[in-house]
Coordinates of N, CA and C in Angstrom, one line a residue:
M215 N 0.7 -1.3 0.5 CA 0.3 -0.3 0.0 C 0.5 1.4 0.3
A216 N 0.7 2.2 -0.7 CA 1.6 3.5 -1.0 C 1.7 4.3 0.6
T217 N 2.9 4.6 0.1 CA 2.7 5.7 1.2 C 1.7 6.9 1.3
D218 N 1.5 7.5 0.5 CA 1.2 9.3 0.6 C -0.5 9.5 0.4
I219 N -0.9 8.3 1.7 CA -2.4 7.4 1.9 C -3.0 9.2 1.7
P220 N -2.5 10.1 3.4 CA -3.0 11.4 3.8 C -3.4 12.5 3.0
S221 N -2.2 12.6 1.7 CA -2.0 13.1 0.7 C -2.9 14.1 -0.5
R222 N -3.6 12.8 -0.8 CA -4.8 11.9 -1.7 C -5.8 12.9 -1.8
P223 N -6.6 12.9 -3.1 CA -7.5 13.3 -2.6 C -9.2 13.2 -2.1
S224 N -9.7 13.4 -1.6 CA -10.8 12.3 -0.8 C -12.2 11.9 -1.1
A225 N -11.6 11.1 -2.2 CA -13.5 10.9 -2.6 C -14.3 10.6 -2.1
A226 N -15.8 10.5 -2.4 CA -16.9 10.7 -1.6 C -17.6 8.2 -2.1
A227 N -17.9 8.4 -1.1 CA -17.9 7.1 -1.3 C -19.9 7.0 -1.4
D228 N -19.5 5.4 -1.8 CA -20.4 4.9 -3.0 C -21.5 5.0 -2.9
A229 N -21.5 5.0 -0.9 CA -23.3 5.3 -0.2 C -23.4 5.5 0.9
R230 N -23.9 6.4 1.5 CA -23.9 7.1 2.8 C -24.9 5.8 3.1
I231 N -25.1 5.5 4.7 CA -26.7 4.5 4.7 C -26.8 4.7 6.2
Q232 N -27.6 4.7 6.6 CA -28.7 4.7 8.0 C -28.3 3.8 8.9
Y233 N -27.6 3.4 10.0 CA -27.9 2.1 10.5 C -29.2 2.2 11.7
G234 N -29.4 3.4 11.9 CA -30.3 3.8 13.1 C -30.5 4.8 13.2
P235 N -31.5 5.1 14.2 CA -32.3 6.3 13.5 C -31.8 7.8 14.1
D236 N -30.8 7.7 15.4 CA -30.2 9.7 15.5 C -29.5 9.8 14.1
A237 N -29.4 10.7 13.3 CA -27.7 11.2 12.7 C -26.8 11.2 13.0
L238 N -26.3 10.8 13.6 CA -24.6 10.0 13.8 C -25.0 8.8 13.5
Q239 N -25.8 7.6 13.7 CA -25.6 6.7 13.3 C -26.2 6.5 11.4
F240 N -24.1 6.5 11.0 CA -24.6 5.9 9.3 C -23.2 5.7 9.4
G241 N -23.1 5.3 7.9 CA -22.2 4.4 7.8 C -21.5 5.4 5.6
E242 N -20.2 4.9 5.8 CA -20.0 5.2 3.8 C -19.8 4.5 4.2
L243 N -20.1 3.3 2.9 CA -19.8 2.1 2.4 C -19.0 2.6 1.3
R244 N -17.5 1.9 1.2 CA -16.7 2.0 -0.5 C -16.6 0.9 -1.1
L245 N -17.2 0.3 -2.4 CA -17.1 -0.6 -3.1 C -15.9 -0.9 -4.2
P246 N -15.4 -2.0 -4.0 CA -13.9 -1.8 -5.1 C -14.6 -2.3 -6.6
S247 N -13.0 -2.8 -7.2 CA -13.9 -3.0 -8.8 C -14.7 -4.6 -8.4
G248 N -15.2 -4.9 -9.0 CA -15.6 -6.2 -9.6 C -16.3 -6.7 -9.1
E249 N -17.3 -7.7 -8.8 CA -18.2 -7.9 -8.8 C -18.8 -8.3 -7.4
G250 N -17.5 -8.8 -7.0 CA -17.6 -9.3 -5.8 C -17.7 -10.7 -5.5
P251 N -18.3 -11.7 -5.0 CA -18.6 -10.9 -3.1 C -17.6 -10.0 -2.3
H252 N -17.7 -9.2 -1.7 CA -16.6 -8.6 -2.0 C -16.6 -8.8 0.0
P253 N -14.6 -8.8 0.1 CA -14.2 -8.1 1.7 C -15.0 -7.8 2.3
V254 N -15.1 -6.7 3.8 CA -15.7 -5.8 4.5 C -14.5 -5.9 5.6
V255 N -14.1 -4.2 5.1 CA -13.0 -3.5 6.6 C -14.6 -2.8 8.0
V256 N -14.3 -3.3 8.1 CA -15.6 -2.0 9.1 C -14.6 -0.8 10.0
V257 N -14.4 0.3 9.9 CA -13.8 0.9 9.4 C -13.8 2.4 10.9
I258 N -13.1 2.3 12.1 CA -13.7 2.8 13.6 C -12.8 4.2 13.6
H259 N -13.2 5.5 12.8 CA -12.6 6.1 13.6 C -11.9 6.5 15.2
G260 N -10.7 7.7 15.4 CA -11.1 7.8 17.3 C -11.1 9.4 17.6
G261 N -10.5 9.3 18.3 CA -10.3 10.7 18.8 C -11.0 11.0 20.4
F262 N -10.1 9.9 20.9 CA -10.6 10.2 22.4 C -12.1 10.0 22.1
W263 N -13.1 9.2 21.7 CA -14.2 9.2 21.2 C -15.1 10.6 21.9
R264 N -14.8 11.3 21.5 CA -15.3 12.3 21.5 C -15.4 13.6 20.8
A265 N -17.0 14.3 20.9 CA -17.3 14.6 19.3 C -16.4 15.8 19.1
G266 N -16.0 16.0 19.2 CA -14.6 16.5 18.4 C -14.2 16.5 16.8
Y267 N -14.6 15.0 16.5 CA -13.6 14.1 15.6 C -14.3 13.3 14.9
D268 N -14.4 12.8 13.7 CA -15.7 12.3 13.2 C -14.7 11.4 11.9
L269 N -15.3 10.8 11.1 CA -15.2 9.4 10.1 C -14.2 9.8 9.1
G270 N -14.4 11.4 9.3 CA -14.2 11.8 7.7 C -12.0 11.4 8.4
H271 N -11.5 11.4 9.4 CA -10.5 11.3 10.0 C -10.2 9.9 8.9
M272 N -10.9 8.8 8.3 CA -10.4 7.6 8.1 C -10.5 7.5 6.5
A273 N -11.2 8.3 6.2 CA -12.1 8.1 4.4 C -10.5 8.3 3.8
H274 N -9.1 8.6 3.6 CA -8.2 8.1 3.4 C -8.0 7.0 3.5
V275 N -8.0 6.5 4.7 CA -7.7 5.4 4.9 C -8.5 4.0 4.2
S276 N -10.0 4.4 4.3 CA -11.0 4.0 3.6 C -11.0 3.6 2.4
I277 N -10.0 5.5 1.4 CA -10.3 4.0 0.0 C -9.4 3.7 0.1
A278 N -7.8 4.2 0.5 CA -6.6 2.9 0.0 C -6.7 1.5 0.4
L279 N -7.8 1.1 1.4 CA -8.4 0.1 1.5 C -9.3 -0.6 0.6
T280 N -10.5 0.1 -0.1 CA -10.8 -0.1 -0.6 C -9.9 -0.8 -2.9
E281 N -9.2 0.8 -2.7 CA -8.1 0.5 -4.1 C -7.5 -0.8 -3.9
A282 N -7.5 -1.0 -2.6 CA -6.8 -2.7 -2.7 C -7.7 -3.8 -2.7
G283 N -8.7 -3.8 -2.5 CA -9.5 -4.6 -3.0 C -10.5 -5.0 -1.9
A284 N -11.2 -4.5 -0.7 CA -11.8 -5.4 0.2 C -12.6 -3.3 0.1
A285 N -14.1 -3.7 0.3 CA -15.4 -3.1 0.6 C -15.2 -2.7 1.9
T286 N -15.3 -1.1 2.4 CA -14.8 -0.8 3.7 C -16.7 0.0 4.0
W287 N -16.8 0.6 5.3 CA -17.6 0.3 6.1 C -16.6 1.3 7.3
N288 N -16.5 2.6 6.8 CA -16.4 3.7 7.4 C -17.5 4.2 8.5
I289 N -17.8 4.1 9.6 CA -18.8 4.1 10.6 C -18.6 5.6 11.0
E290 N -19.9 6.2 11.3 CA -19.9 6.8 12.7 C -20.5 6.5 13.7
Y291 N -20.3 7.6 14.9 CA -21.2 7.1 16.0 C -20.7 8.2 17.5
R292 N -22.0 7.8 18.1 CA -21.9 9.4 19.2 C -21.3 9.2 19.3
R293 N -20.9 10.4 20.2 CA -19.8 10.1 21.3 C -20.1 11.3 22.1
I294 N -18.4 11.3 22.7 CA -18.7 12.6 24.6 C -18.8 13.7 23.5
G295 N -20.1 13.8 24.4 CA -20.2 15.4 23.8 C -21.7 15.3 23.0
N296 N -22.5 14.3 22.8 CA -23.2 13.8 21.4 C -24.6 13.3 22.7
R297 N -25.5 13.7 22.3 CA -26.7 13.8 23.1 C -26.5 11.9 23.4
G298 N -26.7 10.8 24.7 CA -26.7 9.6 23.9 C -25.5 8.8 24.0
G299 N -23.7 10.2 23.7 CA -23.1 9.4 23.4 C -22.0 8.6 24.8
G300 N -21.3 8.5 24.9 CA -20.2 7.7 26.5 C -20.8 5.7 26.0
W301 N -20.8 5.8 27.5 CA -21.2 4.8 27.9 C -23.1 4.6 28.4
P302 N -23.6 3.5 27.8 CA -22.9 2.4 26.7 C -23.5 3.2 25.5
G303 N -23.9 4.4 25.2 CA -24.1 5.0 23.7 C -23.8 4.6 23.1
T304 N -21.9 4.8 23.4 CA -21.3 4.9 21.8 C -20.8 3.6 21.8
F305 N -21.0 2.4 22.4 CA -20.5 0.6 22.7 C -21.7 -0.1 21.8
Q306 N -22.8 0.8 21.8 CA -24.3 0.0 21.1 C -23.8 0.6 19.5
D307 N -23.7 1.8 19.4 CA -24.0 2.1 18.1 C -23.0 1.3 17.6
V308 N -21.6 1.1 17.5 CA -20.9 0.2 17.2 C -20.8 -1.1 17.3
A309 N -21.8 -1.5 17.5 CA -22.1 -3.6 18.0 C -23.3 -3.2 16.0
A310 N -24.2 -1.8 15.9 CA -25.1 -2.0 15.4 C -24.8 -1.9 14.3
A311 N -23.9 -1.0 13.7 CA -23.1 -0.2 12.6 C -22.4 -1.5 12.3
T312 N -21.8 -2.4 13.1 CA -21.1 -4.0 12.3 C -22.0 -4.8 11.7
D313 N -23.1 -4.6 13.3 CA -24.1 -6.0 12.6 C -25.3 -5.4 11.2
Y314 N -25.3 -4.4 11.1 CA -26.0 -3.9 10.6 C -25.1 -4.2 8.5
L315 N -24.6 -4.7 8.8 CA -24.0 -5.4 7.2 C -24.4 -6.1 6.9
S316 N -25.4 -7.5 7.9 CA -25.9 -8.4 7.7 C -27.3 -7.8 7.1
E317 N -27.5 -6.3 7.1 CA -28.7 -6.3 6.0 C -28.4 -5.1 5.1
I318 N -27.4 -5.5 4.6 CA -27.1 -4.4 3.2 C -25.9 -5.5 2.6
A319 N -25.4 -7.2 3.0 CA -24.7 -8.0 2.3 C -25.4 -7.7 1.0
G320 N -26.7 -8.1 1.2 CA -27.3 -8.9 -0.6 C -27.5 -7.5 -1.5
Q321 N -28.0 -6.4 -0.7 CA -27.6 -5.3 -1.5 C -26.4 -5.1 -2.1
Y322 N -25.4 -4.9 -1.7 CA -23.6 -4.5 -2.8 C -23.1 -5.6 -2.5
N323 N -23.6 -7.0 -2.4 CA -22.4 -8.1 -2.4 C -21.0 -8.3 -1.8
L324 N -21.6 -8.2 -0.7 CA -20.6 -8.8 0.4 C -20.1 -9.7 1.3
D325 N -19.5 -10.3 1.6 CA -19.0 -11.8 2.2 C -19.2 -11.5 3.4
L326 N -19.7 -11.5 3.8 CA -19.8 -12.1 5.1 C -19.4 -12.6 6.5
G327 N -18.7 -13.4 5.5 CA -17.9 -15.0 6.2 C -16.0 -13.7 6.0
R328 N -16.1 -12.8 6.0 CA -14.8 -12.1 5.1 C -15.0 -10.6 5.9
V329 N -15.5 -10.7 7.1 CA -15.0 -9.0 7.5 C -14.4 -9.2 8.9
A330 N -13.5 -8.5 9.1 CA -12.5 -7.2 10.1 C -12.7 -6.4 10.0
T331 N -11.9 -5.8 11.5 CA -12.7 -4.1 12.0 C -10.7 -3.8 11.7
L332 N -10.8 -2.4 11.8 CA -9.8 -1.6 11.1 C -10.3 -0.1 12.1
G333 N -9.3 0.4 13.4 CA -9.6 1.2 14.1 C -8.4 2.4 14.4
F334 N -8.2 3.1 14.9 CA -7.5 3.8 14.7 C -8.0 4.4 16.7
S335 N -6.1 4.8 17.0 CA -7.1 5.3 18.0 C -8.1 5.2 19.6
A336 N -9.0 5.8 19.4 CA -9.8 5.1 20.3 C -11.2 3.8 19.9
G337 N -10.4 4.4 18.4 CA -10.9 3.7 17.2 C -10.4 1.9 17.0
G338 N -9.2 1.9 17.6 CA -8.5 0.7 17.7 C -9.2 -0.2 19.2
H339 N -9.8 1.2 19.7 CA -10.3 0.3 20.9 C -11.1 0.1 20.6
L340 N -12.7 -0.2 19.8 CA -13.6 0.2 19.7 C -13.9 -1.4 18.2
A341 N -12.1 -1.5 17.3 CA -12.0 -3.0 16.8 C -11.6 -3.9 17.4
L342 N -10.8 -3.5 18.7 CA -11.0 -4.8 18.8 C -11.9 -5.6 20.3
W343 N -12.7 -4.0 20.4 CA -13.3 -4.2 21.4 C -14.9 -5.0 21.0
S344 N -14.3 -4.6 19.2 CA -16.0 -5.4 18.5 C -16.1 -6.6 18.2
V345 N -14.6 -7.3 17.7 CA -14.2 -8.4 17.6 C -14.8 -9.7 19.3
G346 N -15.0 -8.4 20.3 CA -15.1 -9.6 21.7 C -15.9 -9.4 22.2
R347 N -17.8 -8.9 21.0 CA -18.4 -8.9 21.1 C -19.2 -10.5 22.4
H348 N -18.8 -11.5 21.8 CA -19.6 -12.7 22.2 C -19.2 -13.2 23.5
R349 N -18.3 -12.3 23.8 CA -17.8 -12.9 25.6 C -18.7 -12.2 26.6
I350 N -19.3 -10.9 26.1 CA -19.7 -10.0 27.4 C -21.0 -10.4 28.0
L351 N -21.5 -10.6 29.4 CA -22.1 -11.0 30.4 C -23.8 -10.7 29.0
E352 N -24.9 -11.2 29.3 CA -26.0 -10.9 28.7 C -26.8 -9.8 30.4
S353 N -26.5 -9.9 31.0 CA -26.6 -9.0 31.9 C -26.1 -7.2 31.3
S354 N -25.4 -7.1 30.5 CA -24.4 -5.7 30.9 C -25.2 -5.1 29.2
P355 N -26.0 -4.1 29.6 CA -26.1 -3.4 27.9 C -25.5 -3.0 27.4
V356 N -24.0 -3.8 27.1 CA -24.0 -3.6 25.4 C -23.5 -4.6 24.7
Y357 N -24.8 -6.1 25.9 CA -24.1 -7.5 24.8 C -25.1 -7.3 24.1
S358 N -25.0 -8.3 23.0 CA -25.5 -8.6 21.8 C -26.1 -9.9 21.5
P359 N -27.2 -10.3 21.4 CA -27.7 -12.1 21.6 C -26.8 -12.5 20.3
S360 N -26.7 -12.2 19.1 CA -25.6 -12.8 18.2 C -25.0 -12.4 17.0
P361 N -24.2 -11.5 17.8 CA -22.7 -10.1 16.9 C -22.8 -11.1 15.8
L362 N -22.0 -10.2 14.8 CA -21.4 -10.5 13.6 C -20.1 -11.6 14.2
H363 N -20.1 -12.4 13.4 CA -18.9 -12.9 13.8 C -17.1 -12.3 12.4
L364 N -16.5 -12.5 13.5 CA -15.5 -11.0 12.3 C -14.3 -12.0 12.5
K365 N -14.0 -11.9 10.9 CA -12.4 -12.7 11.3 C -10.8 -12.2 12.2
G366 N -11.0 -11.1 12.1 CA -10.0 -10.4 13.1 C -10.5 -9.6 12.5
A367 N -8.8 -8.1 13.6 CA -9.1 -6.4 14.1 C -8.2 -6.8 14.0
V368 N -7.9 -5.1 13.2 CA -6.4 -4.0 13.2 C -6.7 -2.4 14.1
S369 N -5.8 -3.1 15.9 CA -5.7 -2.0 16.0 C -4.4 -1.0 15.9
L370 N -4.7 0.5 15.6 CA -3.6 1.4 15.0 C -3.3 2.2 16.1
A371 N -2.4 2.6 17.0 CA -2.2 3.0 18.0 C -3.6 2.6 19.4
G372 N -3.5 1.8 18.9 CA -4.9 1.9 19.8 C -5.3 1.7 21.5
V373 N -6.5 2.9 22.6 CA -6.7 2.4 23.8 C -7.4 1.1 23.9
V374 N -6.4 -0.3 24.0 CA -6.8 -1.0 24.0 C -7.2 -1.9 25.2
D375 N -6.3 -0.6 26.3 CA -6.5 -1.2 28.1 C -7.3 0.4 29.1
L376 N -8.5 -0.2 29.2 CA -9.1 0.9 29.6 C -8.4 1.8 31.1
R377 N -8.1 0.9 31.8 CA -7.8 0.9 33.0 C -6.4 1.1 32.9
R378 N -5.9 0.6 32.4 CA -4.7 1.0 32.4 C -4.1 3.2 32.1
A379 N -5.3 3.0 30.8 CA -5.2 4.9 29.7 C -5.8 5.5 31.1
W380 N -7.5 4.9 31.4 CA -7.6 5.9 33.5 C -6.5 6.4 34.2
E381 N -5.3 5.4 34.4 CA -4.5 5.3 35.2 C -3.3 6.4 34.7
M382 N -3.6 6.0 33.8 CA -2.2 7.6 32.8 C -2.8 8.7 32.9
R383 N -3.8 8.7 32.7 CA -5.3 10.1 33.3 C -5.1 10.7 31.5
L384 N -5.1 9.4 30.2 CA -4.6 10.2 28.5 C -6.1 11.0 28.1
S385 N -5.3 12.5 28.0 CA -6.3 12.9 27.9 C -7.5 13.7 28.1
H386 N -6.8 14.2 29.2 CA -7.8 14.6 30.6 C -8.7 13.4 31.0
G387 N -8.1 12.6 30.9 CA -9.2 11.8 31.9 C -10.6 11.1 30.9
A388 N -10.0 11.1 29.5 CA -11.3 10.6 28.2 C -12.1 9.8 29.0
T389 N -10.9 8.9 29.5 CA -11.0 7.3 29.7 C -12.5 7.2 30.7
Q390 N -12.3 7.9 31.8 CA -13.4 8.0 33.3 C -14.7 8.5 32.3
E391 N -14.7 9.6 31.2 CA -15.9 10.3 30.7 C -16.1 9.6 29.8
L392 N -15.6 8.2 28.9 CA -16.4 8.1 28.4 C -17.1 6.8 29.3
M393 N -15.7 6.0 30.1 CA -17.3 4.8 30.7 C -17.7 5.4 32.1
G394 N -17.7 6.2 32.1 CA -19.0 7.2 33.4 C -19.0 7.0 34.5
G395 N -17.1 6.2 34.4 CA -16.5 6.0 36.5 C -15.7 6.3 36.1
T396 N -14.7 5.2 37.0 CA -13.5 4.8 37.3 C -13.4 3.2 37.9
P397 N -12.6 2.8 37.3 CA -12.5 1.7 37.3 C -12.8 0.7 38.3
D398 N -12.4 1.8 39.7 CA -13.2 0.9 40.2 C -14.3 1.2 40.9
R399 N -15.1 1.9 40.9 CA -16.4 2.8 40.7 C -17.8 2.0 40.1
V400 N -17.4 1.6 38.3 CA -17.8 0.7 37.7 C -17.0 -0.5 37.5
P401 N -16.4 -1.5 37.4 CA -15.9 -2.8 37.2 C -16.0 -3.2 36.4
E402 N -18.4 -3.2 36.2 CA -18.5 -4.1 35.2 C -18.3 -3.8 34.6
R403 N -18.2 -2.5 34.2 CA -17.8 -1.1 32.6 C -17.3 -2.0 32.0
Y404 N -15.9 -1.7 33.0 CA -14.4 -1.8 32.1 C -14.6 -3.2 31.7
A405 N -15.5 -4.0 32.6 CA -15.0 -5.9 32.2 C -15.8 -6.4 30.6
A406 N -17.1 -4.7 30.6 CA -17.5 -5.4 28.9 C -16.7 -4.4 28.3
G407 N -15.9 -3.6 28.5 CA -15.8 -2.6 27.5 C -14.7 -2.5 27.1
S408 N -13.2 -2.8 28.0 CA -12.4 -2.5 27.0 C -11.7 -4.0 27.1
P409 N -10.5 -3.7 25.8 CA -10.4 -5.8 24.9 C -9.7 -6.1 25.6
I410 N -8.1 -5.4 26.6 CA -7.9 -6.0 27.7 C -8.7 -7.5 28.9
E411 N -9.8 -7.0 28.8 CA -10.0 -7.6 29.8 C -11.2 -8.4 29.4
M412 N -11.4 -8.4 27.7 CA -11.9 -9.5 27.6 C -11.2 -10.8 26.8
L413 N -9.9 -10.2 26.9 CA -9.8 -11.7 26.4 C -9.8 -12.7 27.0
P414 N -9.8 -14.5 26.0 CA -9.5 -14.4 24.8 C -10.2 -14.0 24.0
L415 N -10.2 -13.3 22.7 CA -11.3 -12.3 21.7 C -11.3 -14.1 20.4
G416 N -10.1 -14.6 20.4 CA -10.2 -15.3 19.1 C -10.6 -15.2 18.1
V417 N -10.2 -14.7 17.9 CA -9.9 -14.4 16.4 C -8.2 -13.6 16.5
P418 N -7.5 -13.4 14.8 CA -6.6 -12.6 15.4 C -6.2 -11.1 15.3
Q419 N -5.6 -10.8 15.8 CA -5.2 -9.5 15.9 C -3.6 -8.9 16.0
V420 N -4.0 -8.0 14.7 CA -2.6 -7.7 15.1 C -1.8 -5.6 15.4
L421 N -1.3 -4.9 15.8 CA -1.8 -4.5 16.8 C -0.6 -2.9 15.9
A422 N -0.7 -1.9 16.2 CA 0.6 -1.7 14.6 C 0.4 0.0 16.0
H423 N 1.9 0.8 16.5 CA 2.0 1.5 17.0 C 3.4 2.3 17.4
G424 N 3.3 3.3 16.6 CA 4.1 4.2 17.5 C 5.3 4.2 18.8
T425 N 6.5 3.6 18.5 CA 7.3 3.6 19.8 C 7.5 4.5 20.7
A426 N 7.4 6.6 19.8 CA 7.1 7.5 20.4 C 6.4 8.2 20.4
D427 N 4.7 7.5 20.5 CA 3.5 8.0 20.3 C 3.5 8.8 21.8
D428 N 3.0 9.9 21.8 CA 2.8 10.7 23.4 C 1.5 10.9 23.9
N429 N 0.5 9.7 22.4 CA -1.0 10.7 23.0 C -1.6 9.7 23.5
V430 N -1.1 8.5 22.8 CA -1.4 6.9 23.0 C -0.4 5.6 23.8
P431 N 0.4 6.2 25.4 CA 1.7 5.7 25.0 C 2.0 4.4 24.7
Y432 N 2.9 3.5 23.9 CA 3.3 2.5 23.1 C 3.6 1.0 24.1
E433 N 2.9 1.9 25.5 CA 3.7 0.9 26.8 C 2.1 0.2 26.8
I434 N 0.5 0.9 26.0 CA -1.3 0.5 26.0 C -0.1 -1.0 25.0
S435 N -0.1 -1.0 23.9 CA -0.3 -2.1 22.9 C 0.6 -3.4 23.3
K436 N 2.0 -2.7 23.8 CA 3.1 -3.8 24.6 C 1.8 -4.5 25.5
R437 N 1.5 -3.9 26.9 CA 0.6 -4.9 27.9 C -0.3 -5.6 27.4
Y438 N -0.8 -5.2 26.0 CA -2.2 -5.7 25.6 C -1.8 -6.8 24.4
Y439 N -0.4 -6.8 23.4 CA 0.5 -8.1 23.4 C 0.2 -9.2 24.7
A440 N 0.9 -8.6 25.1 CA 1.4 -10.0 26.2 C 0.8 -10.3 27.0
A441 N -0.4 -9.8 27.3 CA -2.0 -10.2 27.5 C -2.3 -11.5 26.5
A442 N -2.9 -10.6 25.5 CA -3.3 -11.2 24.2 C -2.6 -13.3 23.9
I443 N -1.5 -13.0 23.8 CA -0.4 -14.0 24.0 C -0.2 -15.4 25.0
A444 N -0.9 -14.4 25.9 CA -0.7 -15.5 27.1 C -2.1 -16.0 27.4
S445 N -3.2 -15.1 27.3 CA -4.7 -16.1 26.6 C -4.9 -16.5 26.0
G446 N -3.2 -17.2 24.8 CA -4.0 -17.9 23.4 C -4.1 -17.4 22.4
D447 N -4.2 -16.2 22.4 CA -5.0 -15.7 21.8 C -3.4 -14.9 20.0
A448 N -4.1 -15.1 19.1 CA -3.0 -14.9 17.9 C -2.8 -13.8 17.4
A449 N -1.9 -13.2 17.8 CA -1.8 -11.4 18.1 C -0.5 -10.9 17.7
E450 N 0.1 -10.1 17.1 CA 1.2 -9.8 16.4 C 1.2 -7.7 16.9
L451 N 2.3 -7.4 16.9 CA 2.9 -6.1 17.0 C 3.9 -5.6 16.5

């Protein structure tokens, strides 16, 4: 894949599709050439789960992945600062958007047997969380009875350990804002929402992280990788 991705023109998506009734519950679908059925990458933007950032930040990555042969489903979701954002709405939106692929697969010739997630920063957290949803207890508000089976996940500088992110006070306490409390006060939320506490996820995971990152320190992915391997998961860092 070319290294000039961020400097490319941002072409419009093939379709913008609502997966729920809220104005922020939509995704942008891009389709590769050929008839398909197409493998799909669910693309999840970051921004410490805050409303100041949107799916436009991952448009170039989506375009590049589509050029490489995969359909991309670049999703928007309610975030901190949006009505209904944070716990549990942010998680529920990402789950609903991912599962909505089942509704549009026939129309766009998508291969539901070849779906993976990819996210950056907070999106990296949500990308790994998405593939582990089958491990969430039924008592949790972010539980899904039959989540779409995903083949793998890619985390780009992901906040994949929420407890450690809270300890480090990343982005002025963004984790506590997202979860509506500290790990000590709402441990059940962290158990259902932090990928490191959901291991093993049962699918291959790739973590890419710059060692000089001062927004989400490399330590976060390094700790997660060690825990994933110890749990028996297939992971690369």
